[in-house]
Amino acid sequence: MPTARVNGVDLYWEETGHGAPLVWVHEYGGDLRSWEPQVRYFSGGIACHVQPSRVSPSTVPRAARDYSQELLVEDLHQLLAHLGLGPVHLGGCSMGRTSPGTSPSRTRR
């Protein structure tokens, strides 16, 4: 199980397929399984990357200060840097859609 130590937390991630990177960012209360149908469909021609965020059901922080939109954006930014990815296509749902959008400068890698 690959993990990356980013922004003070250990994030698990998966890569499926080959080609241009597409990163899926899940909704609050979800996890990487939210994207299984999309990963199956797209991984034939591109590299799909998914990771449960620090607010997925198995990793919800105990202190409110340990999660915010800004932290989620920074987590994603640091994970992309750790993986050596950029530029990437982002796919998101609910919180996963708004997190990268809160910092356009971070999404232009």
Short mmCIF file of N, CA and C in Angstrom, two decimals:
data_model
loop_
_atom_site.label_atom_id
_atom_site.label_comp_id
_atom_site.label_asym_id
_atom_site.label_seq_id
_atom_site.Cartn_x
_atom_site.Cartn_y
_atom_site.Cartn_z
N MET A 1 0.85 -1.17 0.00
CA MET A 1 0.00 0.00 0.00
C MET A 1 0.90 1.24 0.00
N PRO A 2 0.95 1.98 -1.11
CA PRO A 2 1.82 3.16 -1.16
C PRO A 2 1.25 4.32 -0.34
N THR A 3 2.11 4.94 0.43
CA THR A 3 1.72 6.14 1.17
C THR A 3 2.76 7.21 0.93
N ALA A 4 2.33 8.43 1.11
CA ALA A 4 3.23 9.58 1.00
C ALA A 4 3.02 10.44 2.24
N ARG A 5 4.12 10.85 2.86
CA ARG A 5 4.05 11.76 4.00
C ARG A 5 4.01 13.16 3.42
N VAL A 6 2.83 13.80 3.48
CA VAL A 6 2.67 15.14 2.93
C VAL A 6 1.92 16.01 3.93
N ASN A 7 2.39 17.22 4.10
CA ASN A 7 1.68 18.21 4.91
C ASN A 7 1.35 17.68 6.31
N GLY A 8 2.24 16.86 6.85
CA GLY A 8 2.06 16.37 8.21
C GLY A 8 1.17 15.14 8.37
N VAL A 9 0.70 14.56 7.26
CA VAL A 9 -0.14 13.35 7.33
C VAL A 9 0.38 12.32 6.33
N ASP A 10 0.07 11.06 6.60
CA ASP A 10 0.40 9.98 5.66
C ASP A 10 -0.82 9.72 4.80
N LEU A 11 -0.71 9.95 3.49
CA LEU A 11 -1.82 9.72 2.58
C LEU A 11 -1.53 8.50 1.71
N TYR A 12 -2.47 7.59 1.69
CA TYR A 12 -2.43 6.44 0.82
C TYR A 12 -2.87 6.89 -0.56
N TRP A 13 -2.32 6.30 -1.60
CA TRP A 13 -2.73 6.66 -2.96
C TRP A 13 -2.63 5.43 -3.85
N GLU A 14 -3.34 5.46 -4.96
CA GLU A 14 -3.30 4.38 -5.94
C GLU A 14 -3.13 4.98 -7.33
N GLU A 15 -2.44 4.24 -8.18
CA GLU A 15 -2.32 4.61 -9.59
C GLU A 15 -2.76 3.41 -10.42
N THR A 16 -3.60 3.66 -11.40
CA THR A 16 -4.09 2.63 -12.30
C THR A 16 -4.00 3.15 -13.72
N GLY A 17 -3.48 2.35 -14.65
CA GLY A 17 -3.41 2.75 -16.05
C GLY A 17 -2.11 3.46 -16.38
N HIS A 18 -2.03 3.91 -17.64
CA HIS A 18 -0.83 4.57 -18.15
C HIS A 18 -1.25 5.73 -19.03
N GLY A 19 -0.43 6.76 -19.07
CA GLY A 19 -0.71 7.89 -19.93
C GLY A 19 -0.79 9.19 -19.14
N ALA A 20 -1.48 10.17 -19.73
CA ALA A 20 -1.64 11.47 -19.07
C ALA A 20 -2.32 11.30 -17.72
N PRO A 21 -1.84 11.99 -16.68
CA PRO A 21 -2.41 11.78 -15.35
C PRO A 21 -3.77 12.47 -15.15
N LEU A 22 -4.68 11.72 -14.58
CA LEU A 22 -5.99 12.21 -14.17
C LEU A 22 -6.12 11.91 -12.69
N VAL A 23 -6.28 12.93 -11.86
CA VAL A 23 -6.34 12.78 -10.41
C VAL A 23 -7.78 12.97 -9.97
N TRP A 24 -8.31 11.98 -9.28
CA TRP A 24 -9.69 12.02 -8.77
C TRP A 24 -9.67 12.43 -7.30
N VAL A 25 -10.45 13.46 -6.95
CA VAL A 25 -10.53 13.96 -5.58
C VAL A 25 -11.96 13.72 -5.10
N HIS A 26 -12.10 12.91 -4.06
CA HIS A 26 -13.43 12.48 -3.62
C HIS A 26 -14.14 13.50 -2.74
N GLU A 27 -15.38 13.23 -2.47
CA GLU A 27 -16.25 14.08 -1.65
C GLU A 27 -16.01 13.83 -0.16
N TYR A 28 -16.50 14.77 0.67
CA TYR A 28 -16.42 14.60 2.12
C TYR A 28 -17.25 13.37 2.50
N GLY A 29 -16.69 12.54 3.34
CA GLY A 29 -17.40 11.34 3.75
C GLY A 29 -17.19 10.17 2.81
N GLY A 30 -16.52 10.41 1.69
CA GLY A 30 -16.22 9.34 0.74
C GLY A 30 -14.77 8.94 0.85
N ASP A 31 -14.35 8.10 -0.05
CA ASP A 31 -12.94 7.75 -0.14
C ASP A 31 -12.65 7.33 -1.58
N LEU A 32 -11.49 6.76 -1.81
CA LEU A 32 -11.10 6.47 -3.18
C LEU A 32 -12.05 5.51 -3.88
N ARG A 33 -12.81 4.73 -3.13
CA ARG A 33 -13.78 3.81 -3.75
C ARG A 33 -14.88 4.56 -4.49
N SER A 34 -15.08 5.83 -4.18
CA SER A 34 -16.09 6.64 -4.87
C SER A 34 -15.83 6.69 -6.37
N TRP A 35 -14.57 6.52 -6.76
CA TRP A 35 -14.17 6.69 -8.15
C TRP A 35 -13.96 5.37 -8.90
N GLU A 36 -14.30 4.24 -8.30
CA GLU A 36 -14.05 2.95 -8.96
C GLU A 36 -14.60 2.86 -10.38
N PRO A 37 -15.86 3.26 -10.64
CA PRO A 37 -16.36 3.15 -12.03
C PRO A 37 -15.57 4.03 -13.01
N GLN A 38 -15.23 5.24 -12.59
CA GLN A 38 -14.49 6.15 -13.46
C GLN A 38 -13.07 5.63 -13.71
N VAL A 39 -12.44 5.11 -12.67
CA VAL A 39 -11.08 4.58 -12.83
C VAL A 39 -11.09 3.40 -13.79
N ARG A 40 -12.06 2.50 -13.63
CA ARG A 40 -12.15 1.35 -14.56
C ARG A 40 -12.31 1.83 -15.99
N TYR A 41 -13.16 2.84 -16.21
CA TYR A 41 -13.43 3.34 -17.55
C TYR A 41 -12.22 4.03 -18.16
N PHE A 42 -11.61 4.97 -17.42
CA PHE A 42 -10.56 5.81 -17.98
C PHE A 42 -9.17 5.18 -17.96
N SER A 43 -8.91 4.20 -17.12
CA SER A 43 -7.55 3.70 -16.96
C SER A 43 -7.02 2.95 -18.18
N GLY A 44 -7.86 2.71 -19.17
CA GLY A 44 -7.38 2.07 -20.39
C GLY A 44 -6.48 2.97 -21.20
N GLY A 45 -6.60 4.29 -21.06
CA GLY A 45 -5.81 5.20 -21.87
C GLY A 45 -5.10 6.29 -21.11
N ILE A 46 -5.35 6.39 -19.81
CA ILE A 46 -4.67 7.41 -19.02
C ILE A 46 -4.34 6.84 -17.65
N ALA A 47 -3.48 7.53 -16.93
CA ALA A 47 -3.10 7.10 -15.58
C ALA A 47 -4.05 7.76 -14.58
N CYS A 48 -4.83 6.97 -13.89
CA CYS A 48 -5.76 7.49 -12.89
C CYS A 48 -5.11 7.41 -11.51
N HIS A 49 -5.14 8.52 -10.78
CA HIS A 49 -4.59 8.59 -9.43
C HIS A 49 -5.73 8.93 -8.49
N VAL A 50 -5.84 8.18 -7.41
CA VAL A 50 -6.84 8.48 -6.39
C VAL A 50 -6.18 8.37 -5.03
N GLN A 51 -6.68 9.15 -4.09
CA GLN A 51 -6.17 9.08 -2.73
C GLN A 51 -7.28 9.49 -1.79
N PRO A 52 -7.40 8.78 -0.64
CA PRO A 52 -8.36 9.25 0.35
C PRO A 52 -7.79 10.49 1.02
N SER A 53 -8.59 11.50 1.17
CA SER A 53 -8.09 12.72 1.82
C SER A 53 -8.07 12.55 3.32
N ARG A 54 -7.56 13.55 4.00
CA ARG A 54 -7.52 13.50 5.46
C ARG A 54 -8.91 13.53 6.08
N VAL A 55 -9.96 13.70 5.28
CA VAL A 55 -11.32 13.69 5.83
C VAL A 55 -12.13 12.49 5.35
N SER A 56 -11.47 11.46 4.84
CA SER A 56 -12.22 10.25 4.49
C SER A 56 -12.62 9.55 5.79
N PRO A 57 -13.62 8.68 5.74
CA PRO A 57 -14.14 8.09 6.99
C PRO A 57 -13.08 7.42 7.86
N SER A 58 -12.06 6.86 7.27
CA SER A 58 -11.06 6.15 8.07
C SER A 58 -9.98 7.07 8.64
N THR A 59 -9.93 8.32 8.20
CA THR A 59 -8.84 9.19 8.63
C THR A 59 -9.30 10.55 9.14
N VAL A 60 -10.54 10.70 9.56
CA VAL A 60 -11.03 12.00 10.01
C VAL A 60 -10.18 12.48 11.19
N PRO A 61 -9.63 13.69 11.09
CA PRO A 61 -8.81 14.21 12.18
C PRO A 61 -9.63 14.41 13.46
N ARG A 62 -8.96 14.32 14.56
CA ARG A 62 -9.65 14.50 15.85
C ARG A 62 -9.88 15.96 16.18
N ALA A 63 -8.97 16.82 15.78
CA ALA A 63 -9.09 18.25 16.08
C ALA A 63 -9.54 19.01 14.84
N ALA A 64 -10.48 19.93 15.03
CA ALA A 64 -11.00 20.71 13.91
C ALA A 64 -9.90 21.48 13.18
N ARG A 65 -8.88 21.89 13.89
CA ARG A 65 -7.79 22.65 13.27
C ARG A 65 -7.01 21.82 12.25
N ASP A 66 -7.18 20.49 12.30
CA ASP A 66 -6.42 19.61 11.42
C ASP A 66 -7.08 19.36 10.08
N TYR A 67 -8.18 20.05 9.79
CA TYR A 67 -8.73 19.95 8.45
C TYR A 67 -9.43 21.25 8.07
N SER A 68 -9.25 21.63 6.83
CA SER A 68 -9.85 22.82 6.24
C SER A 68 -9.67 22.71 4.73
N GLN A 69 -10.36 23.55 4.00
CA GLN A 69 -10.19 23.56 2.55
C GLN A 69 -8.73 23.85 2.19
N GLU A 70 -8.12 24.79 2.92
CA GLU A 70 -6.74 25.16 2.63
C GLU A 70 -5.79 23.97 2.84
N LEU A 71 -6.01 23.21 3.92
CA LEU A 71 -5.17 22.03 4.16
C LEU A 71 -5.38 20.98 3.09
N LEU A 72 -6.62 20.79 2.64
CA LEU A 72 -6.90 19.80 1.60
C LEU A 72 -6.21 20.18 0.29
N VAL A 73 -6.22 21.46 -0.03
CA VAL A 73 -5.54 21.94 -1.24
C VAL A 73 -4.04 21.70 -1.11
N GLU A 74 -3.49 22.03 0.05
CA GLU A 74 -2.05 21.83 0.25
C GLU A 74 -1.69 20.35 0.23
N ASP A 75 -2.54 19.50 0.81
CA ASP A 75 -2.31 18.05 0.74
C ASP A 75 -2.19 17.60 -0.71
N LEU A 76 -3.15 18.02 -1.53
CA LEU A 76 -3.15 17.63 -2.94
C LEU A 76 -1.90 18.16 -3.64
N HIS A 77 -1.57 19.41 -3.42
CA HIS A 77 -0.39 20.02 -4.03
C HIS A 77 0.87 19.23 -3.67
N GLN A 78 1.04 18.91 -2.38
CA GLN A 78 2.23 18.20 -1.95
C GLN A 78 2.25 16.76 -2.46
N LEU A 79 1.07 16.12 -2.53
CA LEU A 79 1.03 14.76 -3.07
C LEU A 79 1.44 14.76 -4.54
N LEU A 80 0.94 15.72 -5.32
CA LEU A 80 1.33 15.81 -6.73
C LEU A 80 2.83 16.02 -6.87
N ALA A 81 3.40 16.87 -6.02
CA ALA A 81 4.84 17.10 -6.05
C ALA A 81 5.59 15.82 -5.67
N HIS A 82 5.13 15.13 -4.64
CA HIS A 82 5.76 13.89 -4.19
C HIS A 82 5.77 12.84 -5.32
N LEU A 83 4.68 12.79 -6.06
CA LEU A 83 4.56 11.81 -7.15
C LEU A 83 5.22 12.29 -8.44
N GLY A 84 5.66 13.55 -8.46
CA GLY A 84 6.29 14.09 -9.66
C GLY A 84 5.30 14.32 -10.78
N LEU A 85 4.06 14.63 -10.43
CA LEU A 85 3.02 14.83 -11.43
C LEU A 85 2.77 16.30 -11.68
N GLY A 86 2.55 16.64 -12.93
CA GLY A 86 2.17 17.98 -13.30
C GLY A 86 2.54 18.23 -14.75
N PRO A 87 1.72 18.84 -15.53
CA PRO A 87 0.34 19.19 -15.17
C PRO A 87 -0.56 17.95 -15.15
N VAL A 88 -1.68 18.06 -14.46
CA VAL A 88 -2.62 16.95 -14.34
C VAL A 88 -4.02 17.44 -14.68
N HIS A 89 -4.88 16.51 -15.00
CA HIS A 89 -6.31 16.77 -15.08
C HIS A 89 -6.89 16.38 -13.74
N LEU A 90 -7.81 17.20 -13.23
CA LEU A 90 -8.46 16.90 -11.95
C LEU A 90 -9.92 16.58 -12.18
N GLY A 91 -10.41 15.56 -11.49
CA GLY A 91 -11.82 15.24 -11.46
C GLY A 91 -12.25 15.26 -10.01
N GLY A 92 -13.37 15.90 -9.71
CA GLY A 92 -13.79 15.98 -8.32
C GLY A 92 -15.29 16.02 -8.18
N CYS A 93 -15.74 15.68 -6.99
CA CYS A 93 -17.15 15.66 -6.67
C CYS A 93 -17.34 16.35 -5.31
N SER A 94 -18.30 17.25 -5.23
CA SER A 94 -18.63 17.92 -3.98
C SER A 94 -17.38 18.58 -3.41
N MET A 95 -16.96 18.23 -2.18
CA MET A 95 -15.77 18.81 -1.57
C MET A 95 -14.55 18.60 -2.46
N GLY A 96 -14.49 17.46 -3.11
CA GLY A 96 -13.36 17.16 -3.99
C GLY A 96 -13.31 18.07 -5.20
N ARG A 97 -14.43 18.63 -5.57
CA ARG A 97 -14.47 19.57 -6.69
C ARG A 97 -14.06 20.96 -6.24
N THR A 98 -14.48 21.35 -5.04
CA THR A 98 -14.21 22.70 -4.59
C THR A 98 -12.83 22.86 -3.97
N SER A 99 -12.26 21.80 -3.42
CA SER A 99 -10.95 21.93 -2.77
C SER A 99 -9.88 22.45 -3.72
N PRO A 100 -9.65 21.81 -4.88
CA PRO A 100 -8.64 22.36 -5.78
C PRO A 100 -9.02 23.73 -6.30
N GLY A 101 -10.30 23.99 -6.47
CA GLY A 101 -10.76 25.26 -7.01
C GLY A 101 -10.58 26.44 -6.09
N THR A 102 -10.31 26.18 -4.80
CA THR A 102 -10.14 27.29 -3.87
C THR A 102 -8.79 27.96 -4.03
N SER A 103 -7.90 27.35 -4.78
CA SER A 103 -6.57 27.91 -4.97
C SER A 103 -6.11 27.68 -6.40
N PRO A 104 -6.59 28.51 -7.33
CA PRO A 104 -6.20 28.29 -8.74
C PRO A 104 -4.69 28.27 -8.96
N SER A 105 -3.93 29.02 -8.19
CA SER A 105 -2.48 29.01 -8.38
C SER A 105 -1.90 27.63 -8.07
N ARG A 106 -2.52 26.91 -7.19
CA ARG A 106 -2.04 25.57 -6.83
C ARG A 106 -2.39 24.55 -7.91
N THR A 107 -3.45 24.79 -8.66
CA THR A 107 -3.85 23.81 -9.65
C THR A 107 -3.10 23.99 -10.96
N ARG A 108 -2.35 25.05 -11.11
CA ARG A 108 -1.57 25.30 -12.33
C ARG A 108 -0.16 24.79 -12.12
N ARG A 109 0.02 23.48 -12.13
CA ARG A 109 1.35 22.88 -11.92
C ARG A 109 1.96 22.57 -13.25
#
